[in-house]
XYZ file of C-alpha atoms in Angstrom:
172
model
C -4.696 -21.151 -12.796
C -3.901 -23.941 -10.359
C -0.184 -23.394 -10.981
C -0.393 -19.990 -9.266
C 0.043 -21.499 -5.819
C 2.914 -23.772 -6.885
C 5.002 -21.627 -9.227
C 8.235 -20.432 -7.598
C 8.629 -17.607 -10.121
C 5.112 -16.355 -9.366
C 5.719 -16.474 -5.613
C 9.062 -14.669 -5.953
C 7.412 -12.012 -8.139
C 4.650 -11.436 -5.561
C 7.201 -11.092 -2.768
C 9.229 -8.600 -4.784
C 6.132 -6.538 -5.622
C 4.976 -6.617 -2.010
C 8.324 -5.351 -0.775
C 8.748 -2.639 -3.392
C 5.146 -1.370 -3.317
C 4.519 -2.023 0.393
C 1.419 -4.036 -0.517
C 0.549 -7.424 0.970
C -0.175 -9.720 -1.956
C 0.442 -13.285 -0.775
C -2.018 -12.924 2.114
C -4.768 -12.067 -0.388
C -4.372 -15.289 -2.363
C -7.229 -16.857 -0.349
C -9.497 -14.967 -2.756
C -10.047 -16.741 -6.070
C -10.656 -13.356 -7.687
C -7.298 -11.983 -6.503
C -5.464 -15.203 -7.449
C -6.946 -15.008 -10.941
C -6.042 -11.317 -11.323
C -2.441 -11.783 -10.164
C -1.885 -15.035 -12.037
C -3.303 -13.576 -15.262
C -0.982 -10.563 -15.018
C 1.979 -12.874 -14.356
C 1.059 -15.365 -17.085
C 0.673 -12.607 -19.699
C 3.638 -10.459 -18.697
C 6.038 -12.576 -16.672
C 7.683 -11.058 -13.625
C 6.975 -7.480 -14.661
C 8.607 -4.758 -12.544
C 6.604 -3.027 -9.828
C 6.546 0.195 -11.848
C 4.636 -1.648 -14.613
C 2.349 -3.530 -12.227
C 1.331 -0.533 -10.083
C -0.868 1.111 -12.766
C -2.757 -2.187 -13.164
C -3.326 -2.285 -9.407
C -4.575 1.326 -9.371
C -6.941 0.572 -12.250
C -8.324 -2.519 -10.483
C -8.920 -0.586 -7.276
C -10.455 2.371 -9.131
C -12.784 0.189 -11.203
C -13.995 -1.843 -8.219
C -14.415 1.302 -6.072
C -16.430 3.023 -8.829
C -18.683 -0.025 -9.137
C -19.139 -0.060 -5.342
C -19.902 3.682 -5.168
C -22.548 3.377 -7.890
C -24.275 0.493 -6.092
C -24.042 2.165 -2.680
C -25.415 5.481 -3.974
C -28.369 3.619 -5.487
C -28.967 2.130 -2.021
C -28.703 5.585 -0.416
C -31.329 6.936 -2.816
C -33.608 3.930 -2.257
C -33.311 4.151 1.546
C -33.349 7.940 2.015
C -34.829 9.426 -1.136
C -31.733 11.618 -1.419
C -29.636 11.838 -4.552
C -26.010 12.470 -3.672
C -22.832 12.491 -5.709
C -19.569 10.937 -4.574
C -16.505 10.544 -6.721
C -13.621 8.109 -6.615
C -10.256 9.833 -6.406
C -7.349 8.295 -8.257
C -3.695 9.189 -8.688
C -1.260 7.335 -10.887
C 1.855 5.838 -9.325
C 4.620 8.367 -8.686
C 8.025 8.447 -6.993
C 6.310 9.522 -3.769
C 3.405 7.057 -4.022
C 4.837 3.977 -5.726
C 1.586 2.005 -5.638
C -0.584 4.944 -6.722
C -3.594 6.093 -4.760
C -7.336 5.465 -4.895
C -9.755 6.996 -2.404
C -13.415 7.479 -1.617
C -14.390 10.291 0.727
C -10.933 10.511 2.222
C -10.689 6.732 2.797
C -7.717 5.188 1.024
C -8.595 2.043 -0.866
C -5.826 -0.427 -0.046
C -7.550 -3.728 -0.717
C -7.148 -5.944 -3.730
C -10.002 -8.337 -3.032
C -13.436 -7.056 -4.163
C -14.942 -7.547 -0.680
C -12.122 -5.575 0.964
C -12.507 -2.781 -1.577
C -16.267 -2.792 -0.999
C -15.792 -2.387 2.774
C -13.239 0.413 2.348
C -15.460 2.158 -0.188
C -18.496 1.862 2.098
C -16.501 3.335 5.003
C -15.325 6.256 2.875
C -18.821 6.904 1.556
C -20.330 6.785 5.051
C -17.806 9.263 6.447
C -18.279 11.626 3.524
C -22.066 11.513 3.778
C -21.936 12.121 7.532
C -19.433 14.992 7.329
C -20.634 16.687 4.152
C -24.365 15.949 4.098
C -25.088 15.260 7.800
C -26.553 11.950 6.692
C -26.162 8.812 8.801
C -26.665 5.831 6.535
C -27.465 2.982 6.671
C -29.473 2.651 9.866
C -29.993 -0.571 11.814
C -33.768 -1.101 11.594
C -33.873 -2.713 15.032
C -31.840 -0.167 17.038
C -32.218 2.967 14.854
C -28.463 3.679 14.949
C -25.855 3.841 12.241
C -24.085 0.727 11.061
C -20.511 0.237 9.976
C -18.961 -1.787 7.198
C -17.081 -4.935 8.105
C -15.393 -7.823 6.318
C -16.519 -11.301 7.372
C -15.870 -14.743 5.935
C -19.092 -14.320 3.957
C -17.925 -10.992 2.494
C -18.798 -7.349 3.169
C -21.621 -6.675 5.633
C -23.272 -3.803 7.487
C -22.935 -4.346 11.240
C -25.019 -2.663 13.959
C -23.070 -0.217 16.118
C -24.974 -1.268 19.255
C -24.827 -5.063 19.309
C -22.508 -5.860 16.369
C -25.128 -8.065 14.738
C -25.068 -8.292 10.961
C -27.752 -6.054 9.512
C -27.345 -6.742 5.793
C -24.790 -7.736 3.178
C -23.085 -4.935 1.273
C -23.417 -5.593 -2.425
C -22.012 -3.945 -5.507
């Protein structure tokens, strides 16, 4: 795994994928999870073309978004007593959408790192619940206002809309 940061073939492959799919991959290598995912794909398949890699990327995003939605909906039920359903949309790569498409509540999931996907999923879920169900969730217990999802060095967190203090971690 350590070779991932030092392998010229791996780096060239990432740059080619990033250009062809319009996805930033090298900047996500700070995440051990992303490094492991990308290195494993490369080690097993070599410098596979973007058209072969894109379905793996869609599947990763879809799987992580589904896991996040399930955890977030359990939190919604715990906090509000309401049972709501939210699905994860997914489209395979196509000539018009080379990297495929994954979405939650109209929010496109573009991340690769689990924390980024968790934040994007939380944002999509919040917007959908507000628009469809007229439900503002979660609420800052101190200020009684809605929070928003944010990525920090520690991971995904709910942040108060009034003072921007961290209210709680977002977990999946």
